[in-house]
XYZ file of C-alpha atoms in Angstrom:
579
model
C -1.817 34.606 10.500
C -2.460 32.211 13.366
C -4.013 28.711 13.309
C -4.006 25.458 15.250
C -2.597 23.286 12.470
C -0.599 24.497 9.452
C -0.314 21.911 6.635
C 2.213 22.479 3.850
C 0.888 20.715 0.726
C -2.627 20.252 -0.531
C -2.239 16.783 -2.102
C -3.859 13.627 -0.730
C -1.704 13.765 2.418
C -2.554 17.391 3.284
C -6.273 17.159 2.411
C -6.696 13.894 4.261
C -5.223 15.154 7.566
C -7.215 18.340 7.217
C -10.460 16.503 6.637
C -9.984 14.126 9.557
C -9.158 16.977 11.938
C -12.258 18.935 10.977
C -14.562 15.909 11.093
C -13.609 15.135 14.702
C -12.746 18.666 15.937
C -14.716 21.206 13.891
C -13.504 23.981 16.238
C -9.802 23.483 15.214
C -8.459 26.200 12.887
C -6.768 24.178 10.117
C -4.945 25.895 7.233
C -3.539 24.230 4.110
C -0.942 25.920 1.935
C -0.552 24.606 -1.581
C 1.941 26.144 -4.008
C 0.184 25.071 -7.164
C -3.292 25.653 -8.566
C -5.520 22.574 -8.771
C -6.312 20.733 -10.966
C -2.851 19.550 -11.915
C -1.488 16.183 -13.066
C 0.451 14.004 -10.649
C 1.924 10.503 -10.691
C 0.519 7.710 -8.489
C -2.843 6.810 -9.931
C -3.236 3.153 -9.030
C -4.819 2.539 -5.563
C -5.264 -0.309 -3.122
C -8.607 -1.211 -1.484
C -7.671 0.217 1.946
C -7.991 3.693 0.523
C -11.677 3.129 -0.232
C -12.189 2.633 3.557
C -10.364 5.886 4.264
C -12.478 7.726 1.656
C -15.672 6.287 3.111
C -14.573 7.220 6.673
C -13.918 10.802 5.514
C -17.304 11.029 3.794
C -15.795 11.561 0.334
C -16.105 8.110 -1.253
C -19.436 8.998 -3.030
C -17.826 12.066 -4.555
C -14.864 10.018 -5.825
C -17.271 7.327 -7.129
C -19.310 10.040 -8.977
C -16.131 11.017 -10.905
C -16.481 7.684 -12.803
C -12.900 6.566 -12.332
C -12.264 2.945 -13.485
C -12.810 0.368 -10.670
C -9.561 -1.423 -10.034
C -10.375 -5.176 -9.696
C -6.671 -6.059 -9.588
C -3.674 -6.197 -12.007
C -2.435 -8.224 -14.922
C 1.309 -8.978 -14.747
C 4.022 -10.267 -17.003
C 6.663 -10.745 -14.396
C 8.892 -13.522 -13.060
C 10.011 -16.744 -14.621
C 7.578 -16.804 -17.555
C 6.226 -14.572 -20.306
C 2.782 -15.877 -19.511
C 0.344 -13.356 -18.005
C -1.057 -13.790 -14.552
C -3.627 -11.804 -12.540
C -3.614 -10.470 -9.026
C -7.191 -9.789 -7.990
C -8.842 -8.140 -4.981
C -12.134 -9.957 -5.497
C -13.346 -13.142 -7.164
C -14.144 -11.968 -10.692
C -16.317 -15.049 -11.338
C -18.616 -13.860 -8.479
C -18.093 -10.064 -8.881
C -21.260 -8.097 -8.202
C -22.042 -6.224 -11.417
C -24.033 -3.177 -10.431
C -24.758 0.185 -12.075
C -22.649 3.241 -11.348
C -22.429 5.379 -9.418
C -22.528 2.608 -6.850
C -22.536 2.401 -3.039
C -19.797 1.470 -0.616
C -21.148 -1.982 0.006
C -20.633 -5.596 -1.156
C -17.612 -6.091 -3.425
C -17.035 -2.320 -3.588
C -15.669 -2.463 -0.083
C -12.734 -4.551 -1.388
C -11.956 -2.872 -4.764
C -9.954 0.296 -5.428
C -9.941 3.171 -7.874
C -7.606 4.079 -10.723
C -7.657 7.820 -10.392
C -6.831 10.792 -12.544
C -4.882 12.712 -9.969
C -5.836 16.093 -11.507
C -9.374 15.314 -10.695
C -8.971 13.167 -7.582
C -6.706 15.550 -5.690
C -9.075 18.452 -6.359
C -12.042 16.414 -5.022
C -10.225 15.724 -1.798
C -8.999 19.340 -1.336
C -12.487 20.711 -2.075
C -13.895 18.269 0.470
C -11.545 19.457 3.147
C -12.578 23.079 2.266
C -16.217 22.149 2.625
C -15.442 20.654 6.070
C -14.005 23.961 7.187
C -10.271 23.980 6.341
C -8.806 27.279 5.086
C -7.148 26.408 1.796
C -4.638 28.720 0.172
C -3.740 27.705 -3.353
C -0.836 29.178 -5.326
C 0.654 30.011 -1.960
C 4.284 29.071 -1.547
C 5.949 28.477 1.796
C 9.307 30.135 1.155
C 10.936 29.500 4.528
C 10.474 27.463 7.700
C 11.474 29.384 10.859
C 12.764 27.289 13.698
C 14.239 27.330 17.198
C 16.089 24.094 17.697
C 13.669 21.263 17.058
C 10.640 23.508 17.285
C 9.043 25.212 14.287
C 8.267 28.822 15.148
C 6.520 29.831 11.920
C 6.148 29.584 8.156
C 7.071 32.464 5.944
C 4.951 32.653 2.809
C 6.061 33.925 -0.594
C 4.588 37.377 0.037
C 6.382 37.712 3.366
C 3.351 36.951 5.610
C 4.093 34.836 8.669
C 2.046 31.866 9.813
C 2.149 30.687 13.428
C 0.496 27.397 14.518
C 0.481 24.864 17.315
C 1.285 21.976 14.990
C 2.982 21.853 11.603
C 2.564 19.164 8.937
C 4.944 18.455 6.035
C 2.782 16.956 3.295
C 4.943 18.187 0.397
C 5.790 14.792 -0.997
C 9.313 14.200 -2.301
C 10.067 17.939 -1.905
C 10.200 17.406 1.862
C 10.281 21.118 2.563
C 9.866 20.984 6.317
C 12.020 17.789 6.590
C 14.876 19.519 4.832
C 14.433 22.757 6.851
C 14.662 20.693 10.121
C 17.727 18.936 8.690
C 16.331 15.451 9.000
C 18.619 12.863 7.408
C 17.359 9.958 5.361
C 18.284 6.289 4.954
C 18.127 4.285 1.720
C 17.922 0.668 2.941
C 17.431 -0.827 -0.483
C 19.310 -1.666 -3.631
C 16.531 -0.227 -5.785
C 17.398 3.011 -7.632
C 15.068 3.410 -10.571
C 13.964 6.281 -12.874
C 10.565 6.637 -14.465
C 9.186 8.398 -17.521
C 5.553 8.661 -18.507
C 2.897 10.525 -20.457
C -0.909 10.560 -20.656
C -2.765 9.285 -23.719
C -6.184 9.701 -25.238
C -8.127 7.019 -27.101
C -6.368 3.918 -25.755
C -8.258 0.677 -25.441
C -8.800 -1.060 -22.133
C -7.274 -4.530 -21.890
C -10.560 -5.771 -20.475
C -13.819 -4.585 -19.002
C -15.113 -6.320 -15.865
C -18.696 -5.575 -14.976
C -19.585 -1.890 -15.123
C -16.431 0.228 -15.084
C -14.110 -2.468 -13.754
C -10.705 -3.388 -15.176
C -7.114 -4.414 -14.262
C -4.048 -2.314 -14.555
C -1.190 -3.783 -16.715
C 2.264 -4.251 -15.269
C 4.492 -5.731 -17.977
C 8.158 -6.543 -17.657
C 10.495 -5.769 -20.615
C 14.125 -6.711 -20.823
C 15.389 -3.545 -19.177
C 12.535 -2.490 -16.915
C 8.720 -2.514 -16.765
C 5.771 -0.742 -18.256
C 2.613 0.414 -16.492
C -0.664 0.933 -18.355
C -3.364 2.459 -16.037
C -6.713 3.582 -17.518
C -7.863 6.758 -15.659
C -11.227 7.168 -17.383
C -13.104 6.182 -20.520
C -10.536 7.632 -22.812
C -7.485 8.740 -20.748
C -4.612 6.430 -19.776
C -1.359 6.828 -17.894
C 1.478 4.901 -19.578
C 5.006 4.843 -18.228
C 8.293 3.032 -18.050
C 10.521 2.272 -15.030
C 14.140 1.276 -15.573
C 17.188 0.964 -13.240
C 19.158 4.179 -13.133
C 22.340 2.276 -14.046
C 20.731 0.876 -17.200
C 19.502 4.368 -18.223
C 22.962 5.822 -17.829
C 24.598 2.934 -19.715
C 22.069 2.928 -22.556
C 23.149 6.282 -23.992
C 19.517 7.057 -24.759
C 17.089 9.637 -23.436
C 14.224 8.512 -21.230
C 11.646 9.419 -23.835
C 13.505 7.311 -26.390
C 13.504 4.355 -23.976
C 9.724 4.777 -23.438
C 9.054 4.919 -27.163
C 11.180 1.808 -27.658
C 9.336 -0.058 -24.868
C 5.897 0.845 -26.297
C 6.875 -0.587 -29.661
C 8.483 -3.726 -28.245
C 5.656 -4.735 -25.843
C 2.958 -6.192 -28.181
C 0.182 -6.112 -25.620
C 0.546 -2.328 -24.905
C 1.275 -1.603 -28.544
C -2.068 -3.166 -29.503
C -3.970 -1.265 -26.830
C -2.441 2.001 -28.050
C -3.099 1.497 -31.831
C -5.272 4.602 -31.985
C -3.721 6.521 -28.977
C -2.670 10.079 -29.110
C -0.173 11.475 -26.579
C -1.135 14.546 -24.583
C 2.479 15.786 -24.784
C 2.950 15.952 -21.005
C 6.035 13.767 -20.896
C 7.440 13.731 -17.318
C 10.401 12.032 -15.672
C 11.412 11.439 -12.022
C 13.644 9.287 -9.979
C 11.930 6.988 -7.496
C 14.742 6.053 -5.119
C 13.284 4.481 -2.013
C 14.134 6.202 1.260
C 12.997 6.629 4.846
C 13.552 9.687 7.060
C 15.490 9.099 10.277
C 12.883 11.067 12.224
C 9.214 11.599 11.381
C 8.221 14.014 14.153
C 9.700 16.779 16.255
C 8.591 18.969 19.095
C 5.590 20.311 17.151
C 5.826 18.919 13.676
C 5.139 15.680 11.685
C 6.216 14.280 8.369
C 3.331 12.743 6.354
C 3.451 10.573 3.228
C 6.375 10.828 0.830
C 8.017 13.614 2.783
C 8.809 10.932 5.367
C 9.563 8.083 3.101
C 9.013 6.494 -0.306
C 8.770 2.890 -1.466
C 9.100 1.724 -5.058
C 5.792 2.019 -6.973
C 5.675 -1.533 -8.220
C 3.197 -2.476 -5.458
C 0.835 0.565 -5.978
C 1.271 1.433 -2.341
C 2.224 5.095 -2.482
C -1.234 6.606 -1.944
C -2.049 3.918 0.687
C 0.974 4.959 2.681
C 0.171 8.646 2.299
C -3.514 8.417 3.244
C -2.703 6.105 6.106
C 0.046 8.303 7.535
C -2.168 11.426 7.209
C -5.056 9.631 9.092
C -2.697 8.472 11.863
C -1.096 11.928 12.173
C -4.503 13.577 12.528
C -5.632 11.082 15.161
C -2.352 11.543 17.033
C -2.882 15.336 17.118
C -6.516 14.795 18.211
C -5.222 12.564 21.042
C -2.520 15.043 21.994
C -5.229 17.679 22.341
C -7.173 15.452 24.640
C -4.159 15.162 26.879
C -4.991 11.708 28.268
C -2.089 9.639 26.817
C 1.668 10.202 27.077
C 2.696 12.607 24.244
C 6.043 10.832 23.720
C 4.382 7.409 23.431
C 1.891 8.769 20.912
C 4.582 10.290 18.714
C 6.798 7.267 18.985
C 3.977 4.932 17.968
C 3.193 7.149 14.963
C 6.797 7.121 13.866
C 7.231 3.390 14.453
C 4.265 2.507 12.349
C 5.327 4.701 9.461
C 8.949 3.420 9.501
C 7.865 -0.250 9.675
C 5.190 0.233 6.925
C 7.581 1.899 4.467
C 10.423 -0.504 5.254
C 8.157 -3.475 4.768
C 7.057 -2.169 1.444
C 10.703 -1.632 0.467
C 11.755 -5.147 1.299
C 8.759 -6.621 -0.439
C 9.575 -4.570 -3.510
C 13.094 -5.894 -3.293
C 11.697 -9.424 -3.318
C 9.414 -8.573 -6.245
C 12.247 -7.270 -8.313
C 14.607 -10.123 -7.334
C 11.965 -12.631 -8.550
C 12.047 -11.152 -12.024
C 14.432 -12.608 -14.572
C 15.520 -9.084 -15.582
C 16.635 -8.295 -11.991
C 18.732 -11.323 -11.058
C 21.412 -9.257 -9.293
C 19.039 -8.420 -6.447
C 18.472 -12.059 -5.350
C 21.453 -11.926 -2.946
C 19.928 -8.844 -1.325
C 17.034 -10.930 -0.083
C 19.380 -12.692 2.395
C 20.249 -9.256 3.863
C 16.501 -8.618 4.264
C 16.159 -11.788 6.251
C 19.256 -10.967 8.345
C 17.639 -7.613 9.193
C 14.869 -9.670 10.791
C 17.281 -11.886 12.806
C 17.415 -14.806 10.431
C 20.625 -16.375 9.077
C 19.394 -17.785 5.772
C 20.947 -18.575 2.366
C 19.661 -16.412 -0.531
C 17.380 -19.220 -1.736
C 15.923 -19.868 1.722
C 15.659 -16.125 2.450
C 13.803 -15.664 -0.853
C 11.361 -18.384 0.067
C 10.938 -16.981 3.585
C 10.080 -13.531 2.283
C 7.679 -14.877 -0.277
C 5.921 -16.900 2.397
C 5.048 -13.824 4.460
C 7.739 -14.367 7.065
C 6.808 -11.535 9.362
C 3.858 -9.838 11.026
C 3.971 -6.103 10.378
C 2.508 -3.105 12.272
C -0.396 -2.890 9.828
C -1.510 -6.099 11.456
C -1.123 -8.168 8.236
C 1.136 -11.088 7.563
C 4.217 -9.900 5.796
C 2.631 -7.595 3.233
C 2.117 -4.186 4.870
C -1.008 -2.479 3.492
C -1.078 -4.764 0.471
C -3.539 -7.634 0.943
C -1.809 -10.826 -0.162
C -3.673 -13.507 1.642
C -2.774 -15.961 -1.129
C 0.870 -14.979 -1.244
C 1.996 -18.554 -1.732
C 0.659 -18.315 -5.273
C 3.665 -16.191 -6.113
C 5.735 -19.307 -5.907
C 4.261 -20.573 -9.159
C 4.098 -17.276 -10.934
C 7.173 -15.228 -9.906
C 9.828 -17.908 -9.318
C 9.960 -21.660 -8.400
C 10.240 -22.013 -4.611
C 10.324 -24.987 -2.282
C 8.350 -23.585 0.680
C 7.296 -25.545 3.738
C 3.542 -25.788 4.175
C 3.157 -26.435 7.896
C -0.626 -26.594 7.798
C -0.489 -29.426 5.269
C 2.056 -31.572 7.120
C 1.163 -31.034 10.814
C -1.913 -31.454 12.928
C -1.036 -29.977 16.278
C -0.229 -26.271 16.858
C 0.966 -25.073 20.244
C 1.067 -21.417 21.208
C 4.580 -20.366 22.279
C 4.876 -17.119 24.315
C 8.000 -18.057 26.223
C 10.369 -15.120 26.618
C 7.888 -12.663 25.032
C 7.440 -9.183 26.501
C 3.993 -7.726 26.950
C 3.535 -4.277 25.466
C 0.879 -1.768 24.484
C 0.703 -0.597 20.894
C -1.337 2.114 19.266
C -4.545 1.534 17.339
C -6.032 4.356 15.287
C -9.845 4.478 15.238
C -12.815 6.751 15.718
C -10.803 9.929 15.645
C -8.291 8.908 18.272
C -5.720 6.542 19.552
C -6.388 3.558 21.807
C -3.979 0.972 23.176
C -4.049 -2.681 22.178
C -2.122 -5.478 23.710
C 0.801 -7.219 21.940
C 3.655 -9.567 22.616
C 7.144 -8.620 21.360
C 10.099 -11.066 21.240
C 13.363 -10.773 19.352
C 12.002 -7.785 17.449
C 8.966 -9.774 16.228
C 5.370 -8.709 16.917
C 2.325 -10.685 17.886
C -0.631 -8.333 18.083
C -3.603 -9.403 20.203
C -6.037 -7.928 17.806
C -8.014 -8.977 14.693
C -7.225 -12.292 13.079
C -4.253 -12.827 15.420
C -6.374 -12.502 18.567
C -8.807 -14.990 16.946
C -5.993 -17.448 16.413
C -4.621 -16.994 19.920
C -8.009 -17.498 21.470
C -8.574 -20.684 19.443
C -5.178 -22.149 20.258
C -5.735 -21.509 24.010
C -8.796 -23.819 23.765
C -7.715 -26.416 21.208
C -4.298 -27.220 19.607
C -5.423 -29.983 17.211
C -6.047 -28.902 13.601
C -9.424 -30.678 13.476
C -10.549 -28.694 16.544
C -9.205 -25.450 15.108
C -11.296 -26.074 11.948
C -14.400 -26.696 14.021
C -13.922 -23.402 15.892
C -13.368 -21.496 12.604
C -16.508 -23.030 11.133
C -18.465 -21.911 14.219
C -17.098 -18.381 13.808
C -18.108 -18.410 10.107
C -21.658 -19.335 11.041
C -21.800 -16.739 13.822
C -20.689 -14.018 11.322
C -22.626 -15.280 8.349
C -23.202 -12.377 5.903
C -20.480 -10.246 7.445
C -18.160 -9.785 4.411
C -15.736 -7.591 6.346
C -15.143 -10.233 9.028
C -14.860 -12.863 6.342
C -12.354 -10.890 4.311
C -10.218 -9.496 7.067
C -10.384 -12.342 9.607
C -11.509 -15.691 8.245
C -9.778 -15.361 4.852
C -6.508 -14.374 6.475
C -6.321 -17.194 9.057
C -4.032 -19.426 6.868
C -1.383 -16.851 6.015
C -1.520 -15.325 9.553
C -1.137 -18.742 11.172
C 1.836 -19.532 8.918
C 3.442 -16.192 9.788
C 2.954 -16.940 13.513
C 4.728 -20.257 12.865
C 7.542 -18.445 10.977
C 7.943 -16.037 13.861
C 8.026 -18.794 16.461
C 4.748 -17.821 18.054
C 3.248 -21.184 17.166
C 5.073 -24.597 17.250
C 3.767 -27.079 14.736
C 3.953 -30.844 15.330
C 2.608 -34.136 13.963
C 0.587 -36.601 16.069
C 0.481 -39.811 14.068
C -2.565 -40.964 16.007
C -4.868 -38.366 14.526
C -5.405 -37.471 10.828
C -4.023 -34.399 9.104
C -7.074 -32.530 7.636
C -6.537 -30.967 4.260
C -7.097 -27.218 4.368
C -9.807 -26.024 1.954
C -8.654 -24.052 -1.076
C -10.726 -20.902 -1.612
C -10.586 -18.014 -4.007
C -7.089 -17.708 -5.481
C -5.930 -14.121 -5.374
C -3.171 -14.882 -7.851
C -4.014 -16.995 -10.916
C -3.088 -17.370 -14.612
C -4.626 -14.772 -16.870
C -7.369 -15.975 -19.280
C -7.642 -13.566 -22.206
C -11.164 -12.308 -22.766
C -10.369 -9.505 -25.151
C -10.703 -10.778 -28.781
C -8.246 -8.098 -29.969
C -5.527 -9.589 -27.647
C -6.259 -13.284 -27.979
C -3.906 -13.840 -30.889
C -0.922 -12.923 -28.760
C -2.130 -14.742 -25.629
C -0.575 -17.971 -24.372
C -3.741 -18.806 -22.455
C -6.928 -17.641 -24.204
C -10.171 -18.158 -22.338
C -11.539 -21.644 -22.587
C -14.668 -22.120 -24.729
C -17.911 -21.757 -22.801
């Protein structure tokens, strides 16, 4: 069998790369080999809003919406220094657009996510790639990868048939079939080594209903780990427990016993599961974070969890997988055009994946270190800062990381694909922190490009790769694109905070009604500006002759939870105030 692109694995990574390839190059012969028969259950049900944009771009969002998965508005957490619940929302619930379903990819729905039943979701995506023209072979095992040095020469299927292709993709998840065959080593640059156990339940109650079909996932810390509670549909819910591997070994208990114990001890989940019945699909796994030392070779790419995995606490797994698959597809499409240097294209793909996964790892490290049950990880945060060229004490490093102390290759301020524009709110909910607020205490901001090197970086759009301009200095990135380009342009015209506000107000008027520009540019100016200050790209100062305007406080992404479910109010510290 011969094809242009051979993809091992039919999960979201494999189906996404296949769909993008066929959308932009229908003439390409793309084959997907999946060892299992869909539908089948899989972990990783909670998504982030960026995935909705990928689904819309692939033309499959309407199909996913029609499956009636719960709309993820955000999450409710019991985590950090208090037992009080707090919410992390993608949109302003008070102004959330309550519309019938199935809905359209517009308004608030551009900034929400899905909570998906993977048995259904993965099949929708794989069927979509089939409809676009991919040849999909289910229950077809790749038994051996044939190679000649760093080049894959073919795939041997379970029945002995050989597959030859121009490009090969490993989308096999943690199995890493091609990665292992090519003897790619991995790094584990994190102290997190957890194990997970979960089952699916029928007849659970939702913690809350927001509009039509909207809700929040529940992430609840217990004394020895944390529980997830993720509704996947009107009656089905994924419920699981994550604990440190060391605790599991020392406990002398089986993982299912620890899960049963946690479900009894956590009153909120216990109440929601009063009438629940387990499906009896108890599953366990280890979720040790890692990153492959190489993500491409002469004619192959690693996509998604085959190339790296970050702890699931941030719900970033599917975002990383979909994003990597999209970028691998666009890289192959650009390689086929032959206009850009192949080595640069592959290096940019690898650099983006490594930085994205690493950033998620270190943010997960921060997240765990901020929880009272994971105190031993606080010292590790200083090592995270040191990796970024900063010599900070554990307390200062902790504060630096929480403040979004870096600009990453996903062009966000310190949060990778996770949108945390109000990240400072973590200081009051996760752990007490004394963080500088330069926009509150200064009124002059000077652009500092001294010693910076000008470079071209890759941007993935419209089925290809284009170059955007960036400055790099001491390993830190200043991209001249998006919100960062807006800030640079403003600072080149006016350095006084009052003038900066005037220019931002003018931009807001010019883009009135453009919710995408508001969300991804205007709403991110504050945290992006502060990250540019932390990276030395902007020097703040105080001119006593002019006033210091007070920045306006907008929608708070992170806020204390107000209990709206009467069945849960009796155990709530903060029930909703009377209307």
